[in-house]
mmCIF file of C-alpha atoms in Angstrom:
data_model
loop_
_atom_site.group_PDB
_atom_site.id
_atom_site.type_symbol
_atom_site.label_atom_id
_atom_site.label_comp_id
_atom_site.label_asym_id
_atom_site.label_seq_id
_atom_site.Cartn_x
_atom_site.Cartn_y
_atom_site.Cartn_z
ATOM 1 C CA UNK A 1 155.117 167.822 22.708
ATOM 2 C CA UNK A 2 157.680 165.416 24.107
ATOM 3 C CA UNK A 3 158.008 167.575 27.210
ATOM 4 C CA UNK A 4 154.238 167.562 27.750
ATOM 5 C CA UNK A 5 154.121 163.781 27.391
ATOM 6 C CA UNK A 6 156.938 163.404 29.922
ATOM 7 C CA UNK A 7 155.137 165.615 32.432
ATOM 8 C CA UNK A 8 151.941 163.604 31.967
ATOM 9 C CA UNK A 9 153.800 160.316 32.487
ATOM 10 C CA UNK A 10 155.473 161.569 35.657
ATOM 11 C CA UNK A 11 152.106 162.748 36.969
ATOM 12 C CA UNK A 12 150.550 159.334 36.345
ATOM 13 C CA UNK A 13 153.404 157.598 38.170
ATOM 14 C CA UNK A 14 153.026 159.980 41.108
ATOM 15 C CA UNK A 15 149.286 159.299 41.307
ATOM 16 C CA UNK A 16 149.902 155.557 41.165
ATOM 17 C CA UNK A 17 152.325 155.855 44.082
ATOM 18 C CA UNK A 18 149.603 157.572 46.130
ATOM 19 C CA UNK A 19 147.164 154.677 45.705
ATOM 20 C CA UNK A 20 145.240 153.415 48.755
ATOM 21 C CA UNK A 21 147.188 151.132 51.102
ATOM 22 C CA UNK A 22 146.031 148.355 53.369
ATOM 23 C CA UNK A 23 143.440 149.530 55.892
ATOM 24 C CA UNK A 24 144.992 147.228 58.482
ATOM 25 C CA UNK A 25 148.038 149.498 58.473
ATOM 26 C CA UNK A 26 145.888 152.356 59.798
ATOM 27 C CA UNK A 27 143.471 150.434 62.065
ATOM 28 C CA UNK A 28 145.013 148.735 65.086
ATOM 29 C CA UNK A 29 141.899 146.584 65.523
ATOM 30 C CA UNK A 30 142.721 144.891 62.231
ATOM 31 C CA UNK A 31 146.490 144.904 62.699
ATOM 32 C CA UNK A 32 146.332 143.459 66.220
ATOM 33 C CA UNK A 33 143.023 141.611 66.704
ATOM 34 C CA UNK A 34 142.270 140.318 70.194
ATOM 35 C CA UNK A 35 140.241 137.153 70.667
ATOM 36 C CA UNK A 36 139.475 134.691 73.452
ATOM 37 C CA UNK A 37 139.870 130.959 73.914
ATOM 38 C CA UNK A 38 138.872 128.419 76.548
ATOM 39 C CA UNK A 39 141.533 126.970 78.843
ATOM 40 C CA UNK A 40 141.473 124.924 82.023
ATOM 41 C CA UNK A 41 142.299 126.156 85.507
ATOM 42 C CA UNK A 42 143.317 122.968 87.342
ATOM 43 C CA UNK A 43 144.024 122.288 91.012
ATOM 44 C CA UNK A 44 144.759 118.956 92.707
ATOM 45 C CA UNK A 45 143.382 118.117 96.151
ATOM 46 C CA UNK A 46 144.682 115.293 98.343
ATOM 47 C CA UNK A 47 142.264 113.383 100.488
ATOM 48 C CA UNK A 48 142.582 114.002 104.211
ATOM 49 C CA UNK A 49 143.658 111.103 106.379
ATOM 50 C CA UNK A 50 140.757 109.134 107.730
ATOM 51 C CA UNK A 51 138.386 110.810 105.259
ATOM 52 C CA UNK A 52 138.428 113.975 107.348
ATOM 53 C CA UNK A 53 136.808 117.265 106.313
ATOM 54 C CA UNK A 54 138.280 119.630 103.748
ATOM 55 C CA UNK A 55 141.084 121.677 105.285
ATOM 56 C CA UNK A 56 140.918 125.459 105.668
ATOM 57 C CA UNK A 57 143.698 125.848 103.102
ATOM 58 C CA UNK A 58 141.844 123.729 100.538
ATOM 59 C CA UNK A 59 138.610 125.612 101.184
ATOM 60 C CA UNK A 60 140.356 128.846 100.285
ATOM 61 C CA UNK A 61 141.682 127.266 97.078
ATOM 62 C CA UNK A 62 138.181 126.097 96.194
ATOM 63 C CA UNK A 63 136.764 129.576 96.821
ATOM 64 C CA UNK A 64 139.325 131.047 94.458
ATOM 65 C CA UNK A 65 138.437 128.514 91.782
ATOM 66 C CA UNK A 66 134.767 129.293 92.292
ATOM 67 C CA UNK A 67 135.529 132.986 91.881
ATOM 68 C CA UNK A 68 137.240 132.349 88.551
ATOM 69 C CA UNK A 69 134.268 130.277 87.411
ATOM 70 C CA UNK A 70 131.819 133.028 88.326
ATOM 71 C CA UNK A 71 133.923 135.745 86.691
ATOM 72 C CA UNK A 72 134.971 134.078 83.421
ATOM 73 C CA UNK A 73 133.704 130.511 83.461
ATOM 74 C CA UNK A 74 133.166 128.703 80.163
ATOM 75 C CA UNK A 75 131.253 125.658 81.372
ATOM 76 C CA UNK A 76 130.593 123.364 84.331
ATOM 77 C CA UNK A 77 133.312 122.619 86.873
ATOM 78 C CA UNK A 78 134.519 118.997 86.700
ATOM 79 C CA UNK A 79 135.884 117.005 89.643
ATOM 80 C CA UNK A 80 137.756 113.859 88.584
ATOM 81 C CA UNK A 81 139.379 111.250 90.827
ATOM 82 C CA UNK A 82 140.164 107.549 90.926
ATOM 83 C CA UNK A 83 137.994 105.310 93.139
ATOM 84 C CA UNK A 84 140.758 104.528 95.637
ATOM 85 C CA UNK A 85 140.772 103.008 98.167
ATOM 86 C CA UNK A 86 137.087 102.395 97.459
ATOM 87 C CA UNK A 87 134.397 104.018 95.374
ATOM 88 C CA UNK A 88 132.218 105.067 98.303
ATOM 89 C CA UNK A 89 134.951 107.083 100.032
ATOM 90 C CA UNK A 90 136.032 108.561 96.692
ATOM 91 C CA UNK A 91 132.534 109.794 95.930
ATOM 92 C CA UNK A 92 132.182 111.186 99.449
ATOM 93 C CA UNK A 93 135.435 113.130 99.050
ATOM 94 C CA UNK A 94 134.386 114.455 95.642
ATOM 95 C CA UNK A 95 130.999 115.455 97.013
ATOM 96 C CA UNK A 96 132.628 117.404 99.843
ATOM 97 C CA UNK A 97 134.618 119.375 97.254
ATOM 98 C CA UNK A 98 131.491 119.919 95.163
ATOM 99 C CA UNK A 99 129.588 121.181 98.210
ATOM 100 C CA UNK A 100 132.307 123.756 98.902
ATOM 101 C CA UNK A 101 132.188 124.963 95.296
ATOM 102 C CA UNK A 102 128.402 125.245 95.294
ATOM 103 C CA UNK A 103 128.467 127.101 98.603
ATOM 104 C CA UNK A 104 130.810 129.601 96.920
ATOM 105 C CA UNK A 105 128.306 130.197 94.113
ATOM 106 C CA UNK A 106 129.155 127.665 91.387
ATOM 107 C CA UNK A 107 125.935 126.551 89.706
ATOM 108 C CA UNK A 108 126.999 123.298 88.018
ATOM 109 C CA UNK A 109 129.588 120.801 89.257
ATOM 110 C CA UNK A 110 130.164 117.405 87.633
ATOM 111 C CA UNK A 111 131.861 114.469 89.381
ATOM 112 C CA UNK A 112 133.670 111.890 87.248
ATOM 113 C CA UNK A 113 135.561 108.774 88.302
ATOM 114 C CA UNK A 114 138.825 108.106 86.472
ATOM 115 C CA UNK A 115 140.357 104.683 85.911
ATOM 116 C CA UNK A 116 143.902 105.663 86.838
ATOM 117 C CA UNK A 117 145.082 107.820 89.698
ATOM 118 C CA UNK A 118 146.363 107.856 93.241
ATOM 119 C CA UNK A 119 143.100 108.864 94.870
ATOM 120 C CA UNK A 120 143.700 112.613 94.641
ATOM 121 C CA UNK A 121 140.996 114.763 93.071
ATOM 122 C CA UNK A 122 141.575 117.231 90.260
ATOM 123 C CA UNK A 123 139.201 120.179 89.985
ATOM 124 C CA UNK A 124 139.028 121.585 86.462
ATOM 125 C CA UNK A 125 137.465 124.976 85.813
ATOM 126 C CA UNK A 126 137.038 125.920 82.126
ATOM 127 C CA UNK A 127 137.702 129.645 81.816
ATOM 128 C CA UNK A 128 137.853 132.176 79.020
ATOM 129 C CA UNK A 129 141.339 133.613 78.426
ATOM 130 C CA UNK A 130 142.104 136.626 76.257
ATOM 131 C CA UNK A 131 144.538 136.073 73.378
ATOM 132 C CA UNK A 132 146.463 139.333 73.009
ATOM 133 C CA UNK A 133 149.119 140.377 70.477
ATOM 134 C CA UNK A 134 152.831 140.510 71.226
ATOM 135 C CA UNK A 135 154.140 144.030 70.767
ATOM 136 C CA UNK A 136 157.567 145.422 69.974
ATOM 137 C CA UNK A 137 158.054 144.421 66.330
ATOM 138 C CA UNK A 138 159.005 147.116 63.822
ATOM 139 C CA UNK A 139 158.921 145.326 60.478
ATOM 140 C CA UNK A 140 157.691 148.594 59.031
ATOM 141 C CA UNK A 141 160.063 151.249 60.344
ATOM 142 C CA UNK A 142 159.536 154.608 61.986
ATOM 143 C CA UNK A 143 160.653 156.605 58.953
ATOM 144 C CA UNK A 144 157.707 157.922 56.862
ATOM 145 C CA UNK A 145 157.446 156.607 53.301
ATOM 146 C CA UNK A 146 155.229 157.132 50.265
ATOM 147 C CA UNK A 147 152.397 155.046 51.774
ATOM 148 C CA UNK A 148 152.104 157.457 54.729
ATOM 149 C CA UNK A 149 151.367 154.459 56.977
ATOM 150 C CA UNK A 150 152.311 154.370 60.676
ATOM 151 C CA UNK A 151 155.003 152.027 61.920
ATOM 152 C CA UNK A 152 154.134 148.351 62.331
ATOM 153 C CA UNK A 153 153.897 148.556 66.145
ATOM 154 C CA UNK A 154 151.400 151.422 66.115
ATOM 155 C CA UNK A 155 148.349 150.732 68.291
ATOM 156 C CA UNK A 156 149.592 147.358 69.547
ATOM 157 C CA UNK A 157 149.861 148.403 73.205
ATOM 158 C CA UNK A 158 146.323 149.825 73.164
ATOM 159 C CA UNK A 159 144.811 146.558 71.928
ATOM 160 C CA UNK A 160 146.975 144.422 74.204
ATOM 161 C CA UNK A 161 145.978 146.413 77.291
ATOM 162 C CA UNK A 162 142.313 146.287 76.278
ATOM 163 C CA UNK A 163 142.448 142.501 76.086
ATOM 164 C CA UNK A 164 144.262 142.175 79.412
ATOM 165 C CA UNK A 165 141.900 144.506 81.294
ATOM 166 C CA UNK A 166 138.565 143.060 80.167
ATOM 167 C CA UNK A 167 136.772 141.430 83.102
ATOM 168 C CA UNK A 168 135.354 138.497 81.143
ATOM 169 C CA UNK A 169 137.331 137.687 77.971
ATOM 170 C CA UNK A 170 134.224 135.976 76.568
ATOM 171 C CA UNK A 171 132.860 139.478 75.924
ATOM 172 C CA UNK A 172 135.460 139.760 73.154
ATOM 173 C CA UNK A 173 133.830 137.004 71.095
ATOM 174 C CA UNK A 174 130.143 137.018 72.019
ATOM 175 C CA UNK A 175 127.512 139.293 73.498
ATOM 176 C CA UNK A 176 126.036 138.666 76.917
ATOM 177 C CA UNK A 177 122.398 137.780 77.391
ATOM 178 C CA UNK A 178 120.099 140.754 77.787
ATOM 179 C CA UNK A 179 118.976 141.506 81.317
ATOM 180 C CA UNK A 180 115.337 141.950 82.211
ATOM 181 C CA UNK A 181 113.784 145.344 82.819
ATOM 182 C CA UNK A 182 112.110 146.676 85.942
ATOM 183 C CA UNK A 183 108.410 146.011 85.305
ATOM 184 C CA UNK A 184 107.267 148.395 88.043
ATOM 185 C CA UNK A 185 109.362 151.244 86.668
ATOM 186 C CA UNK A 186 108.243 150.494 83.104
ATOM 187 C CA UNK A 187 104.580 150.612 84.152
ATOM 188 C CA UNK A 188 105.128 153.919 85.946
ATOM 189 C CA UNK A 189 106.811 155.473 82.894
ATOM 190 C CA UNK A 190 104.089 154.273 80.499
ATOM 191 C CA UNK A 191 101.372 155.559 82.829
ATOM 192 C CA UNK A 192 102.958 159.020 83.004
ATOM 193 C CA UNK A 193 103.431 159.033 79.234
ATOM 194 C CA UNK A 194 99.742 158.246 78.688
ATOM 195 C CA UNK A 195 98.722 161.086 81.011
ATOM 196 C CA UNK A 196 101.054 163.521 79.280
ATOM 197 C CA UNK A 197 103.289 163.889 82.320
ATOM 198 C CA UNK A 198 107.073 164.030 82.468
ATOM 199 C CA UNK A 199 108.438 160.493 82.634
ATOM 200 C CA UNK A 200 111.682 161.352 84.417
ATOM 201 C CA UNK A 201 112.130 161.112 88.157
ATOM 202 C CA UNK A 202 111.654 164.244 90.224
ATOM 203 C CA UNK A 203 114.808 166.192 90.980
ATOM 204 C CA UNK A 204 115.771 165.880 94.625
ATOM 205 C CA UNK A 205 116.365 169.064 96.576
ATOM 206 C CA UNK A 206 119.915 169.517 97.781
ATOM 207 C CA UNK A 207 120.270 170.123 101.487
ATOM 208 C CA UNK A 208 122.093 173.247 102.575
ATOM 209 C CA UNK A 209 125.664 172.734 103.660
ATOM 210 C CA UNK A 210 128.629 174.673 104.932
ATOM 211 C CA UNK A 211 132.023 175.187 103.376
ATOM 212 C CA UNK A 212 135.113 174.518 105.414
ATOM 213 C CA UNK A 213 137.363 177.531 105.917
ATOM 214 C CA UNK A 214 140.413 175.626 107.099
ATOM 215 C CA UNK A 215 143.524 177.367 105.837
ATOM 216 C CA UNK A 216 141.581 180.408 104.608
ATOM 217 C CA UNK A 217 140.857 182.159 107.884
ATOM 218 C CA UNK A 218 141.478 185.883 107.910
ATOM 219 C CA UNK A 219 144.276 187.181 110.074
#
């Protein structure tokens, strides 16, 4: 009787040790979540002497900023500068920068005058930046234990690389707006469906071709 009770107790302890663990230990998406936050890409532009046009070098910098705004922008581009030596020339300089940005595809550019400054203009582009986990920690070791959980660094590199490779980090936190459909194609498909015809496009015939025999010629 005592032996049977001991066996039952040991069995209960063994079952308790096999209880479910934390799901985050087995799912890298929970262990190493990736998110996105908004930061500022900032560049400073000095005014040309004599209120001259924007230099070729500065135009290239503006095009790069415009590219970042188009790819992962999080709001309007802001140009800020102090009204020195006078407000009219400051606004003209800011407008020349805004024109370059709009020519590169930026939809919305705001110009703001600051109270302090040396007359240089700062162009601020709000962009989405992925927040990825830091890998290489092994708080939970490589040796298997009763929980049968992987080590604490398992799956970290996969999530980190996914966050670094995404084109627009904003996709990690919100869905994009749905694109419109092709009305002409939709009407064609519905018309075929109503007539009981196949809605798919016709299969194109492949033109006959020749196979190269380079390296396989008979001797």
